[in-house]
Coordinates of C-alpha atoms and ligand atoms in Angstrom, one line a residue:
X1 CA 1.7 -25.9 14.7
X2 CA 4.0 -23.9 16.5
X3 CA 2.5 -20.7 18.4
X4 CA 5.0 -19.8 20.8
X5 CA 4.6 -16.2 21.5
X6 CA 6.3 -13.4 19.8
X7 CA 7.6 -11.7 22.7
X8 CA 9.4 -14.9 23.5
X9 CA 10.4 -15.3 19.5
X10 CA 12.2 -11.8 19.7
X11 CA 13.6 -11.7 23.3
X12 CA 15.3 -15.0 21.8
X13 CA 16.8 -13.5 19.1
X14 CA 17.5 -10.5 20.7
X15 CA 15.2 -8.4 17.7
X16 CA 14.9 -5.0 19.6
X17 CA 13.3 -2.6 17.9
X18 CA 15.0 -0.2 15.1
X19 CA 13.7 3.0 14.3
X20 CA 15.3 3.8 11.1
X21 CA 13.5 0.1 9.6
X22 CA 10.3 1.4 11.0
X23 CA 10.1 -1.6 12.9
X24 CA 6.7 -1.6 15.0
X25 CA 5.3 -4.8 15.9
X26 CA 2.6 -7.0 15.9
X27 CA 2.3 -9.4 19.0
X28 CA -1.3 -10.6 18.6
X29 CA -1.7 -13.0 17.0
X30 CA -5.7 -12.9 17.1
X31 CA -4.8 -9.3 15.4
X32 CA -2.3 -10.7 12.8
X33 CA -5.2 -13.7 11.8
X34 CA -7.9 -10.6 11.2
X35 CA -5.3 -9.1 9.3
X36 CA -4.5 -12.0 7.4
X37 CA -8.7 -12.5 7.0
X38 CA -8.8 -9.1 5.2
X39 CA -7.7 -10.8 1.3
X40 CA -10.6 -13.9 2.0
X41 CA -10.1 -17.3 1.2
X42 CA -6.0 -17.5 1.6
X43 CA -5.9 -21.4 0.7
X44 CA -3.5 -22.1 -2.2
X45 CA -2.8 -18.3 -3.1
X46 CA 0.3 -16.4 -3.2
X47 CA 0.8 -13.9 -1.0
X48 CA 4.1 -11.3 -1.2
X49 CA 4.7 -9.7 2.1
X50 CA 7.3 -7.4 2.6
X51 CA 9.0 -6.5 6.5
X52 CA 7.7 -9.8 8.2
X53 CA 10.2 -8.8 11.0
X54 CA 9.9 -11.7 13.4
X55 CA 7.0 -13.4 11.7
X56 CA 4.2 -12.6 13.5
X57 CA 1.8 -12.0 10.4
X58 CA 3.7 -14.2 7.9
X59 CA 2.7 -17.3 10.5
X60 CA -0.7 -16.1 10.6
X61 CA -0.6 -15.7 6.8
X62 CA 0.5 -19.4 6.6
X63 CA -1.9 -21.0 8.9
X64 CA -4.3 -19.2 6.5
X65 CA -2.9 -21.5 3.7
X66 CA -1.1 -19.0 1.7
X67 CA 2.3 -19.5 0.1
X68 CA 4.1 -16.8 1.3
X69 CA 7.0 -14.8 -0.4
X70 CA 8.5 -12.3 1.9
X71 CA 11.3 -10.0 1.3
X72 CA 13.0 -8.5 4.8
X73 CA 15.8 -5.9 5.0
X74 CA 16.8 -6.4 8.6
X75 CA 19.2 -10.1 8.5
X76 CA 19.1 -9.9 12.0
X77 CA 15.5 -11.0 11.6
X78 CA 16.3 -13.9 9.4
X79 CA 16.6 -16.8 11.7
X80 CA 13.2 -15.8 13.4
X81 CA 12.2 -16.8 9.8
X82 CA 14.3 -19.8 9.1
X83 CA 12.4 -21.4 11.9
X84 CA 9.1 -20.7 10.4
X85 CA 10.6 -22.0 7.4
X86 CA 11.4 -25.2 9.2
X87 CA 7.6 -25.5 10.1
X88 CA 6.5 -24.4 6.4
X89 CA 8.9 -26.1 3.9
X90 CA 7.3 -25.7 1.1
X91 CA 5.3 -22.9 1.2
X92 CA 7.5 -20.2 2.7
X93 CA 10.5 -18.6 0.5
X94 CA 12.3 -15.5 2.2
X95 CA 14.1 -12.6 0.3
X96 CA 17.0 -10.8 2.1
X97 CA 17.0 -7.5 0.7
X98 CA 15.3 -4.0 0.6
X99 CA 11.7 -3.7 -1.5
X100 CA 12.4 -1.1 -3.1
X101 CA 15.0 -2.7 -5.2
X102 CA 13.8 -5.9 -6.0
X103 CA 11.6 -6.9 -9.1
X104 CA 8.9 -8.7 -6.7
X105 CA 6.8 -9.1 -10.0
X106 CA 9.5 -11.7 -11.2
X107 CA 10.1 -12.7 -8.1
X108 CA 6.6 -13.6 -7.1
X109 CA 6.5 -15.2 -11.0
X110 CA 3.9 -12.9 -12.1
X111 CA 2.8 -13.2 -15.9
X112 CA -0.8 -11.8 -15.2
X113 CA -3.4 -10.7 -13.7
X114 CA -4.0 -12.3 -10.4
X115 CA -0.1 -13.8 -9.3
X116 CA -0.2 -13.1 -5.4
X117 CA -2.2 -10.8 -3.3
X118 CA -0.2 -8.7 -1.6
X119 CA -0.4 -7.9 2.5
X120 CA 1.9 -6.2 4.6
X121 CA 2.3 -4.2 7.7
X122 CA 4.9 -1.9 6.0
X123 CA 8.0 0.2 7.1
X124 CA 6.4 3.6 7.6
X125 CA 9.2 5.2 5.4
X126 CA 8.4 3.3 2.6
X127 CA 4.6 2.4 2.1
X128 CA 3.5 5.3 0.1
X129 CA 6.6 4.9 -2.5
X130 CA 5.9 1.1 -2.3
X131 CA 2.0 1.4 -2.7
X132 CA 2.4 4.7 -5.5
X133 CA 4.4 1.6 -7.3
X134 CA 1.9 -1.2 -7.1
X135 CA -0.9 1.3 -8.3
X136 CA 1.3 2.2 -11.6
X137 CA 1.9 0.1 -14.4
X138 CA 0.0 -2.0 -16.8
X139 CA -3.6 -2.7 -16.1
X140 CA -4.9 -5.2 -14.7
X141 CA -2.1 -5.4 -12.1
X142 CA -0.4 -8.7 -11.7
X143 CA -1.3 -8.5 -7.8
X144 CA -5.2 -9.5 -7.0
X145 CA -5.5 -7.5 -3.7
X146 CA -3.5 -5.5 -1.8
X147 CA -3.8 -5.3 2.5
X148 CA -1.5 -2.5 3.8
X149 CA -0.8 -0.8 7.0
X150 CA -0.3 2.7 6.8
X151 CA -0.2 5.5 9.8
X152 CA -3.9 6.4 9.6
X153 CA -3.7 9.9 8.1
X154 CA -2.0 8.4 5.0
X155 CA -5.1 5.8 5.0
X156 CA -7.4 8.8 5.4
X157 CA -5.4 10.4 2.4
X158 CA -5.9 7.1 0.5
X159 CA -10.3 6.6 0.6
X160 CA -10.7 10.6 0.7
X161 CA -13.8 11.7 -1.1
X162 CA -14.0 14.8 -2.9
X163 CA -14.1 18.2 -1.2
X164 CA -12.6 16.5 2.0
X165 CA -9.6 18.0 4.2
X166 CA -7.4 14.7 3.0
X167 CA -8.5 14.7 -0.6
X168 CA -5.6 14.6 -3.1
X169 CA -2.5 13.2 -5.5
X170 CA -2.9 9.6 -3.3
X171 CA -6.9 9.6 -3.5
X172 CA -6.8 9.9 -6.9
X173 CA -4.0 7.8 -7.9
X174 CA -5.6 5.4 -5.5
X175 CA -9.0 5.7 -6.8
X176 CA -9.3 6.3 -10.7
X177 CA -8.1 2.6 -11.2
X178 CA -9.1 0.7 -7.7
X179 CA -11.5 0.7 -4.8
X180 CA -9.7 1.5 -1.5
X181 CA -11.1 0.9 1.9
X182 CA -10.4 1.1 5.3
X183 CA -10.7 -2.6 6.6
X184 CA -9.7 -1.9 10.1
X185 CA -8.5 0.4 12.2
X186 CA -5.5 -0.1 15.0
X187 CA -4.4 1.4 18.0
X188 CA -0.9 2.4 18.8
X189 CA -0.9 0.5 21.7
X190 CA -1.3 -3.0 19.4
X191 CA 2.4 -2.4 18.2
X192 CA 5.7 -3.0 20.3
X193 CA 7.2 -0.7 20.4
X194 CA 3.9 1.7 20.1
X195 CA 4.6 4.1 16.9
X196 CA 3.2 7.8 17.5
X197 CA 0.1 7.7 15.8
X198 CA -2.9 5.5 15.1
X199 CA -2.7 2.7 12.2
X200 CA -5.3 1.6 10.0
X201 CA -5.5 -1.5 7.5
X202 CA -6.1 -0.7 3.7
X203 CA -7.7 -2.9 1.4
X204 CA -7.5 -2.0 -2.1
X205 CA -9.4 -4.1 -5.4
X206 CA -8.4 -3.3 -8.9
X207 CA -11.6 -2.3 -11.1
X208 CA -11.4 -1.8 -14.9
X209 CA -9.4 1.2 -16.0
X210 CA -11.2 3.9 -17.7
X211 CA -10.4 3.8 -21.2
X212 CA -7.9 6.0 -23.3
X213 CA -6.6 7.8 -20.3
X214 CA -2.6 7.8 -19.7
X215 CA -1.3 7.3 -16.4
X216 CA 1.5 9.5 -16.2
X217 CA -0.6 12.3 -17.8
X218 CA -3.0 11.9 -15.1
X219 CA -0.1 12.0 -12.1
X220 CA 1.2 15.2 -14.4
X221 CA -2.3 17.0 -13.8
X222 CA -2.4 15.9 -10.5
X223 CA 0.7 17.2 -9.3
X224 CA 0.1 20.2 -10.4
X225 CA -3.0 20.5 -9.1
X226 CA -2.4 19.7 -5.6
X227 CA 0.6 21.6 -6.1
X228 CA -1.3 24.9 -5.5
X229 CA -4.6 23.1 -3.9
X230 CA -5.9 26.5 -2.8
X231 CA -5.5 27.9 -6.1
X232 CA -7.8 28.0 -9.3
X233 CA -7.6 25.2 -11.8
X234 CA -6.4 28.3 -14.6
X235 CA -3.5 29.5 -12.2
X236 CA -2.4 25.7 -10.9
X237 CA -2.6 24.4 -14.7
X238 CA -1.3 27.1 -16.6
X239 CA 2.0 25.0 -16.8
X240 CA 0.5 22.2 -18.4
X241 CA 0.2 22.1 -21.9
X242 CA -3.1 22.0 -23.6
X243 CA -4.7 21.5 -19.9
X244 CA -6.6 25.0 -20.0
X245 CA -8.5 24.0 -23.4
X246 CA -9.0 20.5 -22.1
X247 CA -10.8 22.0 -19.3
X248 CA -12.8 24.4 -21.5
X249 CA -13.6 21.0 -23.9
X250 CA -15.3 19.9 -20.9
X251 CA -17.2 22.6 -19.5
X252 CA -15.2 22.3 -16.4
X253 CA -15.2 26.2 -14.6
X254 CA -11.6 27.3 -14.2
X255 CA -12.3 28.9 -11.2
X256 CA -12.9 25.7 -9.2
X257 CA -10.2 24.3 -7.1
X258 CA -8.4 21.3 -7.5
X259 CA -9.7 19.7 -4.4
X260 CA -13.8 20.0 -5.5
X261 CA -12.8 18.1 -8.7
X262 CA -13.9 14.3 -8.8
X263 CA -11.8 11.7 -10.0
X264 CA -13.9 11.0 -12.4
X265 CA -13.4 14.7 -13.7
X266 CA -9.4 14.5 -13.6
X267 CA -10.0 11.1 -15.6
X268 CA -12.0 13.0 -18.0
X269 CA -9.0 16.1 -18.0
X270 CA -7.0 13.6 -18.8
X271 CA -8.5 11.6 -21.5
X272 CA -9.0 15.0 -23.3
X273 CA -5.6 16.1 -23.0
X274 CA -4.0 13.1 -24.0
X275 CA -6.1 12.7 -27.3
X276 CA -5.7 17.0 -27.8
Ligands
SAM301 N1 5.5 -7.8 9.8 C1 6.0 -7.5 11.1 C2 4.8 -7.3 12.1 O1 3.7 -7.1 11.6 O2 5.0 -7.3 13.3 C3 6.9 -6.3 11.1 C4 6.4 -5.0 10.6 S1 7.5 -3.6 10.9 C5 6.3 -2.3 10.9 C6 8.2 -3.4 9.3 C7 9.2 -4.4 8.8 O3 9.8 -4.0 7.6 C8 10.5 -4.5 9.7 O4 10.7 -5.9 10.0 C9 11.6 -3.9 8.9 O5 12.9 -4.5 9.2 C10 11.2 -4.2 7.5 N2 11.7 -3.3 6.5 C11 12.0 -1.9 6.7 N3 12.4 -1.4 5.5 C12 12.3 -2.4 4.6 C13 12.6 -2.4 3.2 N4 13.0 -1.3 2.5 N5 12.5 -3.6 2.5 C14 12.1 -4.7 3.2 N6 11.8 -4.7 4.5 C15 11.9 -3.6 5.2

């Protein structure tokens, strides 16, 4: 098994850093196993990654024992990976493109629940779009587990509890349907070239959805909510139809703020609404 290191792997293919693909990366390899740890037991199981870049945690996904499906933009990274894919034959397919337009469910052959886990230290400019996607659509997801790097405000924004500075339209939509955690935090000064802020590694686990409750009502209530998070519930909802007697269904005050209401209590909005 090949480890030679990544600074040599780049400086040979001459992989400087670009901004615009938020390309920061990950030398360690001791950090890119932990990373890879985060899922458990890798052996046999699919993993999607998107941005592998030079490699660095797609190698350290595959000496885990995962079958790795990784979709890169940047082709001038692409024969870093054909040389992995020399080492792992069968058990590494790359995907030239951008994430944000391919169907990585068919891609990744996903029928059910449970297909691939997914892990990723992502483009900056595109995890929250990505991640807002993975946490939409039918329930149970076809992913098993998802391991994401995100700047560590947006991780912050992601776990919030209630009536905390970063609670909000991510919390929620990260929460009413999952359990998020922060699995580890990491320094600046573990990426080359070293992004502005601190990084922290998300894990997040599907639970049962609540019953009866529709997605895009729930994102409807949210945004307005957060829209005006200073305001009260009765001035921020007043464009929502039916949302004022769903909260007077509930006993929920209409003076409170969006920001001291639980998830479980925009669930609850939301169930109401959608059976008003
Ligand atoms: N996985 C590598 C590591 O951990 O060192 C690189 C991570 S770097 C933060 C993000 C990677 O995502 C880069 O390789 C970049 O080229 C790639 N990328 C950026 N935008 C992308 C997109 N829309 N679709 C797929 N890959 C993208």
């Amino acid at each position: 098994m090949s480890h030679e290191p990544l600074r040599a792997v780049i400086a040979r293919h001459g992989l400087s850093a670009s901004k615009a693909l938020g390309q920061n990366f990950i030398l360690d390899r001791q950090l890119l196993s932990r990373i890879a740890a985060i899922p458990g037991d890798l052996a046999g199981q699919t993993v999607y990654e998107v941005g592998p870049g030079p490699g660095g945690l797609t190698h350290a996904l595959l000496d885990a024992g995962a079958n790795v499906i990784a979709v890169e933009r940047d082709r001038r990274c692409l024969p870093a990976l054909a040389e992995l894919k020399v080492e792992f034959p069968e058990r590494l397919r790359m995907i030239e493109g951008d994430a944000l337009d391919i169907d990585e469910r068919a891609e990744v052959g996903a029928g059910s629940f449970g297909a691939a886990h997914i892990v990723a230290n992502l483009p900056y400019n595109v995890g929250t779009a990505l991640l807002l996607r993975w946490l939409a659509g039918p329930w149970p997801p076809w992913w098993t587990t998802l391991t994401l790097m995100f700047q560590r405000e947006v991780a912050e924004r992601i776990v919030a509890g209630v009536g905390t500075e970063h609670y909000g339209r991510l919390a929620i939509a990260a929460q009413w349907r999952a359990s998020p955690r922060i699995a580890l935090l990491v320094h600046r000064s573990s990426f080359t070239p070293p992004p502005k802020v601190a990084s922290a590694v998300v894990h997040i686990v599907p639970v049962p959805a609540p019953e009866g409750v529709d997605h895009a009502l729930l994102e409807r209530l949210t945004a307005a909510s957060f829209g005006q998070r200073r305001k009260m519930l009765r001035q921020s909802l007043k464009g929502v139809p039916g949302a004022l007697d769903a909260l007077a269904t509930l006993g929920i005050d209409s003076s409170r703020r969006a920001e001291m209401l639980s998830v479980a209590e925009f669930v609850e909005l939301a169930r109401t609404l959608g059976t008003g």
